[in-house]
mmCIF file of C-alpha atoms in Angstrom:
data_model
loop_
_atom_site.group_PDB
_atom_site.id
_atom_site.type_symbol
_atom_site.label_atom_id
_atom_site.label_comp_id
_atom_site.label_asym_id
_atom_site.label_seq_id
_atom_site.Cartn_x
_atom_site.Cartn_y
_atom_site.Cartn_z
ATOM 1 C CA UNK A 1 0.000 0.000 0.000
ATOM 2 C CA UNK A 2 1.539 3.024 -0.948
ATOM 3 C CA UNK A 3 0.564 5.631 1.626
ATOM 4 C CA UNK A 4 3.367 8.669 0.796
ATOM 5 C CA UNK A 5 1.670 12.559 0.373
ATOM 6 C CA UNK A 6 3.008 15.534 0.084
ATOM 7 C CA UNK A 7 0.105 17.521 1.108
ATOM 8 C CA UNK A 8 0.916 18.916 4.308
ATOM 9 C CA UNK A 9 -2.514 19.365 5.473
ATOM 10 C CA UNK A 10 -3.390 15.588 5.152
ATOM 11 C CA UNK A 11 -0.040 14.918 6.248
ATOM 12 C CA UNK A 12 -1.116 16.563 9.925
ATOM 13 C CA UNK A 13 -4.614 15.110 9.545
ATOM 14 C CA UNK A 14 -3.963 12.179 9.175
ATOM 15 C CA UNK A 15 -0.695 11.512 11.442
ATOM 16 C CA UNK A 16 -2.049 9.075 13.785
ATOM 17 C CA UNK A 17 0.332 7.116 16.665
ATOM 18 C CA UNK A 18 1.917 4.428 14.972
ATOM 19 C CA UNK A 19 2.703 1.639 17.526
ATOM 20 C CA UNK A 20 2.720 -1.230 15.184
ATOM 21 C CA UNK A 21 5.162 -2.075 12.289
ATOM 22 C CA UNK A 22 5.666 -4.875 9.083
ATOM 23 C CA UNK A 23 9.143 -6.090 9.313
ATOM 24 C CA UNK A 24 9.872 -4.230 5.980
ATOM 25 C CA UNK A 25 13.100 -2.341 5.886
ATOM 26 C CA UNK A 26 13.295 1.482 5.360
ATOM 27 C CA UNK A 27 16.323 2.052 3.357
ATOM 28 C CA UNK A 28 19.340 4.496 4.561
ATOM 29 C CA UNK A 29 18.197 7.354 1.604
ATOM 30 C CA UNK A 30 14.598 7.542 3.333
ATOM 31 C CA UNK A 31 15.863 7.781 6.859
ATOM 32 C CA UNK A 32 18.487 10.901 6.042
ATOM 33 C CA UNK A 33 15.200 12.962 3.877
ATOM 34 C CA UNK A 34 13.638 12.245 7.507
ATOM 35 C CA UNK A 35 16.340 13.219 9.574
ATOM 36 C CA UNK A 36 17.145 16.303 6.818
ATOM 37 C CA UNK A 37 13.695 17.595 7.964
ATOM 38 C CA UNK A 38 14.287 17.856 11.028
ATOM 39 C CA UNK A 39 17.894 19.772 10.680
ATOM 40 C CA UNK A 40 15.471 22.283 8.749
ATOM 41 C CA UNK A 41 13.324 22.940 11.562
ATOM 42 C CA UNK A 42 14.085 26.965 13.852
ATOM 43 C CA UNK A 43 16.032 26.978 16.655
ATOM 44 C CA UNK A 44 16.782 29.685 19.016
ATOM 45 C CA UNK A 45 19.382 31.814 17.445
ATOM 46 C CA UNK A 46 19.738 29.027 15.042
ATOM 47 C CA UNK A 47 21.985 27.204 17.222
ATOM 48 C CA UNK A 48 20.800 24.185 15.930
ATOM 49 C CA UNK A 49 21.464 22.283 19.507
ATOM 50 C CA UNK A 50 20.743 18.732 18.178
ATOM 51 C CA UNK A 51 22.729 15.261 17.540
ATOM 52 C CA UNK A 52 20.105 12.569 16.171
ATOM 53 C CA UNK A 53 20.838 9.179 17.165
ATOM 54 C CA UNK A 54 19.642 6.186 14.342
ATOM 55 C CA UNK A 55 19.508 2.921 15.603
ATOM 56 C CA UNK A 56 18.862 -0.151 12.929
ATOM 57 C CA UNK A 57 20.893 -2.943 14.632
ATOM 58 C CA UNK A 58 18.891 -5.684 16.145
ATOM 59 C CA UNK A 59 20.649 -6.406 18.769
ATOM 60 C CA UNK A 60 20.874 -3.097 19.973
ATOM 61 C CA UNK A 61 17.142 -2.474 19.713
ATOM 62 C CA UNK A 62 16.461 -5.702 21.367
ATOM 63 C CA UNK A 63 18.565 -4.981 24.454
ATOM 64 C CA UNK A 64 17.117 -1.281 25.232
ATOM 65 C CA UNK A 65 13.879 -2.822 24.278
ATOM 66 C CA UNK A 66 14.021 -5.078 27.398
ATOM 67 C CA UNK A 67 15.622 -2.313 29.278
ATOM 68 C CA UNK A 68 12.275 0.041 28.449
ATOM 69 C CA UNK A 69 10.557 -3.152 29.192
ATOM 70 C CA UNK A 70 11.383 -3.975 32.344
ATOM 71 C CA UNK A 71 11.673 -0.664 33.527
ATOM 72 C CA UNK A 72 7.946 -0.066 32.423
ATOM 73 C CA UNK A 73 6.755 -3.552 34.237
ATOM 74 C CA UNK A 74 8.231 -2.357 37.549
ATOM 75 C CA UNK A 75 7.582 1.047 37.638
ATOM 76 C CA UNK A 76 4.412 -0.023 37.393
ATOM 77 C CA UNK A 77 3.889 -3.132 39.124
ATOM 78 C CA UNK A 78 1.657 -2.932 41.526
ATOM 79 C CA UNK A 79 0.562 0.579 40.998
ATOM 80 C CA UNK A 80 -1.622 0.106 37.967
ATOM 81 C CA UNK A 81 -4.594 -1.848 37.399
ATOM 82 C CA UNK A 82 -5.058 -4.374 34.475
ATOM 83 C CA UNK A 83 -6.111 -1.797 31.535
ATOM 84 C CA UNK A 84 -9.004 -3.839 31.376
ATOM 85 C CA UNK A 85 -10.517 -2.810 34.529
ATOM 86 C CA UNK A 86 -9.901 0.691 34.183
ATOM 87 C CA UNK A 87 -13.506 2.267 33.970
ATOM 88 C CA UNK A 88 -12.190 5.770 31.998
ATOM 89 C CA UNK A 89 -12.206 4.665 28.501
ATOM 90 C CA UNK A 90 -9.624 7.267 27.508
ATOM 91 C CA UNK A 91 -7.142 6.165 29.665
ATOM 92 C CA UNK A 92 -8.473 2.519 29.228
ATOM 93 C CA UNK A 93 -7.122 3.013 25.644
ATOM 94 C CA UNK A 94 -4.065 5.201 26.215
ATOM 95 C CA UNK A 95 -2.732 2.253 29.178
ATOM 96 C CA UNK A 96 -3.559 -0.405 26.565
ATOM 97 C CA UNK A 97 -1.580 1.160 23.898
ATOM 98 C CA UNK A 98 1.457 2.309 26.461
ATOM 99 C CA UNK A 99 1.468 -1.971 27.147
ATOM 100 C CA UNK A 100 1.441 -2.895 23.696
ATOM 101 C CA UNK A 101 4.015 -0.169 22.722
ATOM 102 C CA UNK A 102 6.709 -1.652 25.096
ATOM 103 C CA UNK A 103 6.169 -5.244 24.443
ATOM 104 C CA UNK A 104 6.882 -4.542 20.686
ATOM 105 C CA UNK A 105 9.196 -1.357 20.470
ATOM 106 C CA UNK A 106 12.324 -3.618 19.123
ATOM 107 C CA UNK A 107 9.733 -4.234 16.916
ATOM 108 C CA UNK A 108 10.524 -1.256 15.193
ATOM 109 C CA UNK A 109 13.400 -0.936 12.386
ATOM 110 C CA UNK A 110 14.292 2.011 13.120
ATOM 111 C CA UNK A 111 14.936 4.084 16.144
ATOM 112 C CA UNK A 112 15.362 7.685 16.376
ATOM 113 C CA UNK A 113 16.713 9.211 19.237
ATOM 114 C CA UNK A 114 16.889 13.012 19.563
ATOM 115 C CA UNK A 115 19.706 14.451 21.675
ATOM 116 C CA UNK A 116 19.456 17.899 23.112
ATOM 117 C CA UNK A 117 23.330 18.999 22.638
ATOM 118 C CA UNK A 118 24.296 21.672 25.204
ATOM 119 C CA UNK A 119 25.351 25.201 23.529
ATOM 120 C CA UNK A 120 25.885 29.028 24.809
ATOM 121 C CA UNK A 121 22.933 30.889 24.138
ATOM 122 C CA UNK A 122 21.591 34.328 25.494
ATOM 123 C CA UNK A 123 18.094 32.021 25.858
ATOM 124 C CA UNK A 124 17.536 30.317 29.222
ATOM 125 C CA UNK A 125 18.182 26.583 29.367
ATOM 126 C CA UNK A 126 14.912 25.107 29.669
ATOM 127 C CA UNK A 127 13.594 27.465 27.260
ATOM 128 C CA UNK A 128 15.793 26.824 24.704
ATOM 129 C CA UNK A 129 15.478 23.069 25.517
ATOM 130 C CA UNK A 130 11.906 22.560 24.318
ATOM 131 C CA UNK A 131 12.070 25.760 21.879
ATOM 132 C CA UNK A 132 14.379 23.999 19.857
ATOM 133 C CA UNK A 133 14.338 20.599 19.971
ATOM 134 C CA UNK A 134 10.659 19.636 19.735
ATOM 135 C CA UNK A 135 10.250 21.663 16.145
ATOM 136 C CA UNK A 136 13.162 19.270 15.036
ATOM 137 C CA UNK A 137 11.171 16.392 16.197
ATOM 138 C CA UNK A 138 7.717 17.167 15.260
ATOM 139 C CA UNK A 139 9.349 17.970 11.545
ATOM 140 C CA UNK A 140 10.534 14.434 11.668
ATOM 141 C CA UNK A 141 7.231 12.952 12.573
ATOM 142 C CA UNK A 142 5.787 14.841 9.590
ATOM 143 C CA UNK A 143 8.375 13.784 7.603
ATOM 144 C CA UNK A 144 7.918 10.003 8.146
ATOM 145 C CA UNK A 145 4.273 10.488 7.437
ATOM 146 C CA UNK A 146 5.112 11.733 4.449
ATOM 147 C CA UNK A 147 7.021 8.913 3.420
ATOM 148 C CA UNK A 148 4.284 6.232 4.566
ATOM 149 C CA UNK A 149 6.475 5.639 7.290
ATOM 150 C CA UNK A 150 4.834 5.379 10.737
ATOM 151 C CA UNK A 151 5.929 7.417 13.938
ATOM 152 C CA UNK A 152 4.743 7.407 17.479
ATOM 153 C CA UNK A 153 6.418 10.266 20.122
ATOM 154 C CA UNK A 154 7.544 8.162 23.197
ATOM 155 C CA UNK A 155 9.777 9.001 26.465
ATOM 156 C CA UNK A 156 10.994 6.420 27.910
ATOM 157 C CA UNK A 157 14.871 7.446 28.053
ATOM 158 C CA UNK A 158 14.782 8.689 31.267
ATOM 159 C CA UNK A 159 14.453 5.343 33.015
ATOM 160 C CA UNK A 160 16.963 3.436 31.028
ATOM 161 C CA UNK A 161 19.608 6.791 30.436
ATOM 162 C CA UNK A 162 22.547 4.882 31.963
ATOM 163 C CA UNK A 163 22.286 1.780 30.137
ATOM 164 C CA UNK A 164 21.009 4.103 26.951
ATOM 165 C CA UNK A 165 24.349 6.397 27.390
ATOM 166 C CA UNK A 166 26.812 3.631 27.477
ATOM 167 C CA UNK A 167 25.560 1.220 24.684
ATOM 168 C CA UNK A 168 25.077 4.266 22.125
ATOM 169 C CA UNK A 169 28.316 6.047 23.629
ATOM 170 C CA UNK A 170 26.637 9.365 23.990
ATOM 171 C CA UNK A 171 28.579 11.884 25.305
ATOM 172 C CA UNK A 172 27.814 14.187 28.365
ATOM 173 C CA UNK A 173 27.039 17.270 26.704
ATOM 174 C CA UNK A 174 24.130 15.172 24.448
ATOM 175 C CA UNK A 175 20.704 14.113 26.641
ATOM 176 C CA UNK A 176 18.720 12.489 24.533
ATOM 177 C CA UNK A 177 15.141 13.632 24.939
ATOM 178 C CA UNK A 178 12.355 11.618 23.120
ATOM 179 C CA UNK A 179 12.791 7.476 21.514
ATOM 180 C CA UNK A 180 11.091 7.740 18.243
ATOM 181 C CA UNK A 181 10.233 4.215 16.709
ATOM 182 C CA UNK A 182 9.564 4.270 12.939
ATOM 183 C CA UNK A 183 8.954 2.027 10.262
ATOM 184 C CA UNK A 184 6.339 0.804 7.699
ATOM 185 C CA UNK A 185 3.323 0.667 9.716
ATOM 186 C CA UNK A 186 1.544 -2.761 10.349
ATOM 187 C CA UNK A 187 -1.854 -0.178 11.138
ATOM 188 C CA UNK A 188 -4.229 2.109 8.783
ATOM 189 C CA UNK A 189 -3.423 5.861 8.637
ATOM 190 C CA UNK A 190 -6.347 8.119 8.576
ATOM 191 C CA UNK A 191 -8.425 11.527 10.163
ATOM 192 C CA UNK A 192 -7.136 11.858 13.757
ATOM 193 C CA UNK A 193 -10.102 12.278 16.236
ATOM 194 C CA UNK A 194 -9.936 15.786 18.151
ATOM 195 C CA UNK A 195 -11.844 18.270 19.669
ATOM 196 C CA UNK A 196 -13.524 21.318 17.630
ATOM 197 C CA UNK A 197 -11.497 24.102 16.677
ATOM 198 C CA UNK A 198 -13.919 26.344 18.677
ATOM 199 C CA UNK A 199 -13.343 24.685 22.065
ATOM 200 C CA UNK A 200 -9.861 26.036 21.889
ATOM 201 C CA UNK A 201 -9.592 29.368 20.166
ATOM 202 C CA UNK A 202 -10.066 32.984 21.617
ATOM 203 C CA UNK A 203 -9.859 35.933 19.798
ATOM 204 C CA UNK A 204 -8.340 39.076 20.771
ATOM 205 C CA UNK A 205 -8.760 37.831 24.859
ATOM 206 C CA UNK A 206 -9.646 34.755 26.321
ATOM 207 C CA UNK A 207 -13.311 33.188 26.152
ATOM 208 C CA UNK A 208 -15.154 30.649 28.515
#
């Protein structure tokens, strides 16, 4: 199924989670237009503070992969109910979809991992953190939709940095930020479901 577009309106409408992929390939030439996108995204002063980490070897995804994993199971062990039995169907589906994320992000052929790469700017830190990096990142998402290619935004770095750090030898001035799995997607794109534009837009002062 060939699901590339260039229209950049149906390319946001239709950029749904992704958390599910064919074991197809995505070749090296696809992966650099997706990574190029994001090296054209703004940055504060246009510092460009980013390194972006691509990770296709198996082995390597299949270690961090039971990293995330077990860091997922006993974080939450205990603490969270089966999703099943959750009564909020919103979180019912967001808890279901978090479980079947981590039981098949090796999964994935491709990994991208964003690293926020420290630089002197007249911009605070934390300002400059998410000012810059998440354009770079959302680009890429848009990017990979684009190119039929399947995205979902995920975290999980945090809980596994130390093991992350020393098997992708990232330095100390890098932190990666976001794990983005990508690859051919084993799910339908189409219309994302969200709110009204009204609910959320005030003109010239805010509304109730």
């Amino acid at each position: 199924m060939n699901n590339r577009t260039t229209d950049i309106y149906e390319v946001m409408q239709t950029q749904r989670a992704i958390r599910r992929w064919t074991d197809e390939p995505v070749d090296r030439e696809t992966i650099e237009r997706v990574i190029q996108a994001g090296c054209w995204a703004p940055s504060g002063s246009n510092s460009q503070p980013w390194g972006f980490l691509v990770v296709t070897d198996d082995g390597i995804r299949e270690r961090l992969a039971a990293a995330i994993r077990d860091m997922f199971s006993s974080r939450f062990s205990g603490d969270m109910p089966d999703p099943d039995d959750i009564d909020d169907p919103t979180t019912r589906r967001m808890m279901r979809g978090a479980f079947n994320l981590f039981d098949n992000f090796a999964a994935a052929p491709v990994w991208i991992i964003p690293c926020l790469v420290r630089v002197q700017s007249p911009a605070p830190e934390g300002l400059l953190a998410g000012s810059s990096i998440y354009p770079s990142i959302q680009n890429m998402m848009l990017a990979a939709r684009a190119e039929g290619l399947g995205t979902v935004l995920t975290t999980p770095q945090d809980g596994i940095m130390d093991q992350l750090r020393e098997e992708l030898r990232i330095p100390d001035n890098a932190t990666p930020v976001a794990m983005i799995p990508m690859g051919h997607p084993n799910a339908n794109f189409g219309p994302v479901t969200r709110q009204p534009l009204d609910n959320f837009l005030h003109w010239n002062g805010w509304s109730d």
